[in-house]
PDB file of C-alpha atoms in Angstrom:
ATOM      1  CA  UNK G   1       0.350-264.742  94.307  1.00  0.00           C
ATOM      2  CA  UNK G   2      -2.843-264.082  92.413  1.00  0.00           C
ATOM      3  CA  UNK G   3      -1.794-264.094  88.759  1.00  0.00           C
ATOM      4  CA  UNK G   4      -5.277-264.164  87.273  1.00  0.00           C
ATOM      5  CA  UNK G   5      -7.295-262.172  89.794  1.00  0.00           C
ATOM      6  CA  UNK G   6     -10.553-261.380  88.002  1.00  0.00           C
ATOM      7  CA  UNK G   7     -12.740-258.758  89.577  1.00  0.00           C
ATOM      8  CA  UNK G   8     -14.509-257.982  86.246  1.00  0.00           C
ATOM      9  CA  UNK G   9     -14.073-257.043  82.585  1.00  0.00           C
ATOM     10  CA  UNK G  10     -12.013-253.813  82.336  1.00  0.00           C
ATOM     11  CA  UNK G  11      -8.296-254.037  82.935  1.00  0.00           C
ATOM     12  CA  UNK G  12      -5.982-251.845  84.925  1.00  0.00           C
ATOM     13  CA  UNK G  13      -2.300-252.485  85.129  1.00  0.00           C
ATOM     14  CA  UNK G  14      -0.790-252.039  88.530  1.00  0.00           C
ATOM     15  CA  UNK G  15       2.956-251.780  88.480  1.00  0.00           C
ATOM     16  CA  UNK G  16       4.841-252.400  91.659  1.00  0.00           C
ATOM     17  CA  UNK G  17       8.526-252.568  92.384  1.00  0.00           C
ATOM     18  CA  UNK G  18       8.019-255.250  95.022  1.00  0.00           C
ATOM     19  CA  UNK G  19       6.159-258.498  95.035  1.00  0.00           C
ATOM     20  CA  UNK G  20       5.442-259.191  98.664  1.00  0.00           C
ATOM     21  CA  UNK G  21       4.942-262.480 100.437  1.00  0.00           C
ATOM     22  CA  UNK G  22       1.391-263.817 100.141  1.00  0.00           C
ATOM     23  CA  UNK G  23      -0.202-260.472  99.327  1.00  0.00           C
ATOM     24  CA  UNK G  24      -1.946-258.717  96.499  1.00  0.00           C
ATOM     25  CA  UNK G  25       0.894-256.681  95.057  1.00  0.00           C
ATOM     26  CA  UNK G  26       1.294-257.532  91.440  1.00  0.00           C
ATOM     27  CA  UNK G  27       4.365-256.895  89.344  1.00  0.00           C
ATOM     28  CA  UNK G  28       3.182-256.038  85.832  1.00  0.00           C
ATOM     29  CA  UNK G  29       0.076-258.143  86.330  1.00  0.00           C
ATOM     30  CA  UNK G  30      -3.274-257.205  84.877  1.00  0.00           C
ATOM     31  CA  UNK G  31      -6.031-256.881  87.417  1.00  0.00           C
ATOM     32  CA  UNK G  32      -9.533-256.750  86.097  1.00  0.00           C
ATOM     33  CA  UNK G  33     -11.793-254.263  87.817  1.00  0.00           C
ATOM     34  CA  UNK G  34     -15.563-254.490  88.252  1.00  0.00           C
ATOM     35  CA  UNK G  35     -17.609-253.441  85.256  1.00  0.00           C
ATOM     36  CA  UNK G  36     -20.840-255.171  86.168  1.00  0.00           C
ATOM     37  CA  UNK G  37     -23.710-253.068  87.405  1.00  0.00           C
ATOM     38  CA  UNK G  38     -24.037-252.848  91.184  1.00  0.00           C
ATOM     39  CA  UNK G  39     -27.547-252.108  92.462  1.00  0.00           C
ATOM     40  CA  UNK G  40     -27.512-250.099  95.690  1.00  0.00           C
ATOM     41  CA  UNK G  41     -29.697-247.935  97.870  1.00  0.00           C
ATOM     42  CA  UNK G  42     -28.960-244.233  98.282  1.00  0.00           C
ATOM     43  CA  UNK G  43     -27.571-244.976 101.757  1.00  0.00           C
ATOM     44  CA  UNK G  44     -25.375-247.743 100.358  1.00  0.00           C
ATOM     45  CA  UNK G  45     -23.943-245.439  97.693  1.00  0.00           C
ATOM     46  CA  UNK G  46     -23.312-242.717 100.271  1.00  0.00           C
ATOM     47  CA  UNK G  47     -21.435-245.217 102.498  1.00  0.00           C
ATOM     48  CA  UNK G  48     -19.317-246.369  99.553  1.00  0.00           C
ATOM     49  CA  UNK G  49     -18.421-242.751  98.674  1.00  0.00           C
ATOM     50  CA  UNK G  50     -17.624-242.003 102.319  1.00  0.00           C
ATOM     51  CA  UNK G  51     -15.308-245.024 102.528  1.00  0.00           C
ATOM     52  CA  UNK G  52     -13.592-244.028  99.270  1.00  0.00           C
ATOM     53  CA  UNK G  53     -13.043-240.473 100.522  1.00  0.00           C
ATOM     54  CA  UNK G  54     -11.576-241.818 103.775  1.00  0.00           C
ATOM     55  CA  UNK G  55      -9.206-244.144 101.925  1.00  0.00           C
ATOM     56  CA  UNK G  56      -8.038-241.460  99.476  1.00  0.00           C
ATOM     57  CA  UNK G  57      -7.817-238.506 101.876  1.00  0.00           C
ATOM     58  CA  UNK G  58      -6.475-240.213 105.000  1.00  0.00           C
ATOM     59  CA  UNK G  59      -5.289-243.773 104.417  1.00  0.00           C
ATOM     60  CA  UNK G  60      -3.359-243.147 101.168  1.00  0.00           C
ATOM     61  CA  UNK G  61      -1.204-240.343 102.690  1.00  0.00           C
ATOM     62  CA  UNK G  62      -0.644-242.496 105.800  1.00  0.00           C
ATOM     63  CA  UNK G  63       0.568-245.366 103.603  1.00  0.00           C
ATOM     64  CA  UNK G  64       2.976-243.029 101.798  1.00  0.00           C
ATOM     65  CA  UNK G  65       4.309-241.759 105.131  1.00  0.00           C
ATOM     66  CA  UNK G  66       4.832-245.322 106.362  1.00  0.00           C
ATOM     67  CA  UNK G  67       6.821-246.143 103.224  1.00  0.00           C
ATOM     68  CA  UNK G  68       8.913-242.975 103.595  1.00  0.00           C
ATOM     69  CA  UNK G  69       9.651-243.737 107.252  1.00  0.00           C
ATOM     70  CA  UNK G  70      10.636-247.303 106.441  1.00  0.00           C
ATOM     71  CA  UNK G  71      12.834-246.109 103.549  1.00  0.00           C
ATOM     72  CA  UNK G  72      14.747-243.845 105.937  1.00  0.00           C
ATOM     73  CA  UNK G  73      15.783-246.875 107.997  1.00  0.00           C
ATOM     74  CA  UNK G  74      18.364-247.994 105.477  1.00  0.00           C
ATOM     75  CA  UNK G  75      18.926-250.889 103.109  1.00  0.00           C
ATOM     76  CA  UNK G  76      15.658-251.675 101.304  1.00  0.00           C
ATOM     77  CA  UNK G  77      16.675-255.193 100.301  1.00  0.00           C
ATOM     78  CA  UNK G  78      16.512-256.412 103.918  1.00  0.00           C
ATOM     79  CA  UNK G  79      13.934-253.989 105.280  1.00  0.00           C
ATOM     80  CA  UNK G  80      10.848-255.959 106.400  1.00  0.00           C
ATOM     81  CA  UNK G  81       9.101-252.777 107.528  1.00  0.00           C
ATOM     82  CA  UNK G  82       9.469-251.333 104.016  1.00  0.00           C
ATOM     83  CA  UNK G  83       8.111-254.530 102.455  1.00  0.00           C
ATOM     84  CA  UNK G  84       5.140-254.508 104.851  1.00  0.00           C
ATOM     85  CA  UNK G  85       4.413-250.843 104.102  1.00  0.00           C
ATOM     86  CA  UNK G  86       4.508-251.509 100.330  1.00  0.00           C
ATOM     87  CA  UNK G  87       2.233-254.517 100.786  1.00  0.00           C
ATOM     88  CA  UNK G  88      -0.258-252.432 102.798  1.00  0.00           C
ATOM     89  CA  UNK G  89      -0.149-249.725 100.124  1.00  0.00           C
ATOM     90  CA  UNK G  90      -0.864-252.279  97.395  1.00  0.00           C
ATOM     91  CA  UNK G  91      -3.867-253.650  99.278  1.00  0.00           C
ATOM     92  CA  UNK G  92      -5.108-250.105  99.874  1.00  0.00           C
ATOM     93  CA  UNK G  93      -4.796-249.200  96.188  1.00  0.00           C
ATOM     94  CA  UNK G  94      -6.624-252.396  95.232  1.00  0.00           C
ATOM     95  CA  UNK G  95      -9.503-251.504  97.581  1.00  0.00           C
ATOM     96  CA  UNK G  96      -9.608-247.937  96.209  1.00  0.00           C
ATOM     97  CA  UNK G  97      -9.774-249.190  92.603  1.00  0.00           C
ATOM     98  CA  UNK G  98     -12.513-251.670  93.492  1.00  0.00           C
ATOM     99  CA  UNK G  99     -14.581-248.981  95.241  1.00  0.00           C
ATOM    100  CA  UNK G 100     -14.108-246.548  92.354  1.00  0.00           C
ATOM    101  CA  UNK G 101     -15.323-249.195  89.917  1.00  0.00           C
ATOM    102  CA  UNK G 102     -18.316-250.113  92.103  1.00  0.00           C
ATOM    103  CA  UNK G 103     -19.313-246.457  92.500  1.00  0.00           C
ATOM    104  CA  UNK G 104     -18.889-245.863  88.769  1.00  0.00           C
ATOM    105  CA  UNK G 105     -21.136-248.819  87.970  1.00  0.00           C
ATOM    106  CA  UNK G 106     -23.630-248.239  90.785  1.00  0.00           C
ATOM    107  CA  UNK G 107     -27.295-247.838  89.977  1.00  0.00           C
ATOM    108  CA  UNK G 108     -29.481-246.450  92.743  1.00  0.00           C
ATOM    109  CA  UNK G 109     -32.742-248.357  92.975  1.00  0.00           C
ATOM    110  CA  UNK G 110     -36.003-246.526  93.606  1.00  0.00           C
ATOM    111  CA  UNK G 111     -37.842-248.535  96.264  1.00  0.00           C
ATOM    112  CA  UNK G 112     -41.200-247.158  95.110  1.00  0.00           C
ATOM    113  CA  UNK G 113     -40.808-248.846  91.706  1.00  0.00           C
ATOM    114  CA  UNK G 114     -40.011-252.335  92.981  1.00  0.00           C
ATOM    115  CA  UNK G 115     -42.559-255.054  92.237  1.00  0.00           C
ATOM    116  CA  UNK G 116     -43.458-256.726  95.545  1.00  0.00           C
ATOM    117  CA  UNK G 117     -45.346-259.613  93.950  1.00  0.00           C
ATOM    118  CA  UNK G 118     -42.002-261.402  93.586  1.00  0.00           C
ATOM    119  CA  UNK G 119     -38.680-261.323  95.391  1.00  0.00           C
ATOM    120  CA  UNK G 120     -36.142-258.889  93.927  1.00  0.00           C
ATOM    121  CA  UNK G 121     -33.229-256.672  94.963  1.00  0.00           C
ATOM    122  CA  UNK G 122     -34.214-254.492  97.989  1.00  0.00           C
ATOM    123  CA  UNK G 123     -37.100-256.816  98.906  1.00  0.00           C
ATOM    124  CA  UNK G 124     -37.657-257.755 102.524  1.00  0.00           C
ATOM    125  CA  UNK G 125     -38.617-261.402 102.466  1.00  0.00           C
ATOM    126  CA  UNK G 126     -40.227-263.175 105.390  1.00  0.00           C
ATOM    127  CA  UNK G 127     -39.492-266.893 105.079  1.00  0.00           C
ATOM    128  CA  UNK G 128     -40.200-270.028 107.073  1.00  0.00           C
ATOM    129  CA  UNK G 129     -37.373-272.497 107.517  1.00  0.00           C
ATOM    130  CA  UNK G 130     -39.387-275.684 107.052  1.00  0.00           C
ATOM    131  CA  UNK G 131     -36.938-277.895 108.967  1.00  0.00           C
ATOM    132  CA  UNK G 132     -36.528-275.612 111.996  1.00  0.00           C
ATOM    133  CA  UNK G 133     -40.095-274.235 111.854  1.00  0.00           C
ATOM    134  CA  UNK G 134     -38.674-270.737 112.428  1.00  0.00           C
ATOM    135  CA  UNK G 135     -39.423-267.500 110.628  1.00  0.00           C
ATOM    136  CA  UNK G 136     -36.685-265.196 109.345  1.00  0.00           C
ATOM    137  CA  UNK G 137     -36.846-261.875 107.530  1.00  0.00           C
ATOM    138  CA  UNK G 138     -34.078-261.234 105.026  1.00  0.00           C
ATOM    139  CA  UNK G 139     -33.429-257.964 103.236  1.00  0.00           C
ATOM    140  CA  UNK G 140     -31.939-258.714  99.797  1.00  0.00           C
ATOM    141  CA  UNK G 141     -29.251-256.195  98.858  1.00  0.00           C
ATOM    142  CA  UNK G 142     -26.171-255.930  96.665  1.00  0.00           C
ATOM    143  CA  UNK G 143     -22.878-257.495  97.719  1.00  0.00           C
ATOM    144  CA  UNK G 144     -21.584-254.058  98.704  1.00  0.00           C
ATOM    145  CA  UNK G 145     -24.373-253.582 101.249  1.00  0.00           C
ATOM    146  CA  UNK G 146     -24.634-257.120 102.651  1.00  0.00           C
ATOM    147  CA  UNK G 147     -24.497-257.338 106.460  1.00  0.00           C
ATOM    148  CA  UNK G 148     -25.654-260.597 108.046  1.00  0.00           C
ATOM    149  CA  UNK G 149     -25.940-259.027 111.513  1.00  0.00           C
ATOM    150  CA  UNK G 150     -28.690-256.787 110.118  1.00  0.00           C
ATOM    151  CA  UNK G 151     -30.133-259.718 108.109  1.00  0.00           C
ATOM    152  CA  UNK G 152     -29.111-257.990 104.863  1.00  0.00           C
ATOM    153  CA  UNK G 153     -28.002-260.726 102.494  1.00  0.00           C
ATOM    154  CA  UNK G 154     -26.491-260.427  99.061  1.00  0.00           C
ATOM    155  CA  UNK G 155     -28.564-261.405  96.044  1.00  0.00           C
ATOM    156  CA  UNK G 156     -25.482-263.372  94.974  1.00  0.00           C
ATOM    157  CA  UNK G 157     -25.383-265.466  98.166  1.00  0.00           C
ATOM    158  CA  UNK G 158     -26.855-268.980  97.944  1.00  0.00           C
ATOM    159  CA  UNK G 159     -29.970-267.970  99.897  1.00  0.00           C
ATOM    160  CA  UNK G 160     -30.401-264.624  98.136  1.00  0.00           C
ATOM    161  CA  UNK G 161     -29.961-266.115  94.658  1.00  0.00           C
ATOM    162  CA  UNK G 162     -32.442-268.907  95.408  1.00  0.00           C
ATOM    163  CA  UNK G 163     -35.087-266.479  96.699  1.00  0.00           C
ATOM    164  CA  UNK G 164     -34.909-264.121  93.696  1.00  0.00           C
ATOM    165  CA  UNK G 165     -38.028-264.311  91.554  1.00  0.00           C
ATOM    166  CA  UNK G 166     -40.091-266.369  94.017  1.00  0.00           C
ATOM    167  CA  UNK G 167     -43.656-265.375  94.868  1.00  0.00           C
ATOM    168  CA  UNK G 168     -45.551-265.533  98.151  1.00  0.00           C
ATOM    169  CA  UNK G 169     -46.260-269.146  99.129  1.00  0.00           C
ATOM    170  CA  UNK G 170     -43.535-270.692  96.958  1.00  0.00           C
ATOM    171  CA  UNK G 171     -40.936-273.043  98.411  1.00  0.00           C
ATOM    172  CA  UNK G 172     -37.299-273.539  97.496  1.00  0.00           C
ATOM    173  CA  UNK G 173     -34.608-275.978  98.584  1.00  0.00           C
ATOM    174  CA  UNK G 174     -31.187-274.389  98.879  1.00  0.00           C
ATOM    175  CA  UNK G 175     -27.813-276.113  99.117  1.00  0.00           C
ATOM    176  CA  UNK G 176     -25.727-274.332 101.740  1.00  0.00           C
ATOM    177  CA  UNK G 177     -22.480-275.449 103.393  1.00  0.00           C
ATOM    178  CA  UNK G 178     -24.441-276.961 106.302  1.00  0.00           C
ATOM    179  CA  UNK G 179     -26.608-279.032 103.936  1.00  0.00           C
ATOM    180  CA  UNK G 180     -30.008-278.572 102.310  1.00  0.00           C
ATOM    181  CA  UNK G 181     -32.364-275.904 103.617  1.00  0.00           C
ATOM    182  CA  UNK G 182     -36.016-275.624 102.582  1.00  0.00           C
ATOM    183  CA  UNK G 183     -37.597-272.173 102.785  1.00  0.00           C
ATOM    184  CA  UNK G 184     -41.134-271.015 102.100  1.00  0.00           C
ATOM    185  CA  UNK G 185     -41.816-267.365 101.215  1.00  0.00           C
ATOM    186  CA  UNK G 186     -44.410-265.987 103.646  1.00  0.00           C
ATOM    187  CA  UNK G 187     -44.368-262.304 102.750  1.00  0.00           C
ATOM    188  CA  UNK G 188     -42.596-259.818 100.465  1.00  0.00           C
ATOM    189  CA  UNK G 189     -42.279-256.113 101.242  1.00  0.00           C
ATOM    190  CA  UNK G 190     -39.979-253.150 100.743  1.00  0.00           C
TER     191      UNK G 190
END
């Protein structure tokens, strides 16, 4: 189990009667919740709030019902369905706490005030992969909004972190799991 799970600086104590197999239920274990600032777009913040509302209004009551149904089936000490329902509830509560912390620490960025002379959060960066001789356009966003299918990469990812602060024409070599990648910044926009 994760005894020192650090998600940030503030602490919340989650108390659980069960410690499940290989999951994130913690018995009297401190879990640190995000307190670092999360930069998001208005759409990103709206999506986070929508997900939180869904989890609290629909998923939390469903988890409670699943536990109640499993409890009705008898002896809790040998009830795998009960253990699974408690495990699912613990994971749900962990996700809710994380979202609440992210929303509480979210700062909505105004795209009109972003300096496009250098790469920053919310920048769209057109780069040339020097080895492949291919152009890619990445949109640098927070971890909460990252979606590789839409070419939205986190500023904390290896590529995103390496691109931050670069200006048009500059090159950078990035160590990624597949090896070294050299990129040149061709254009920066919003």
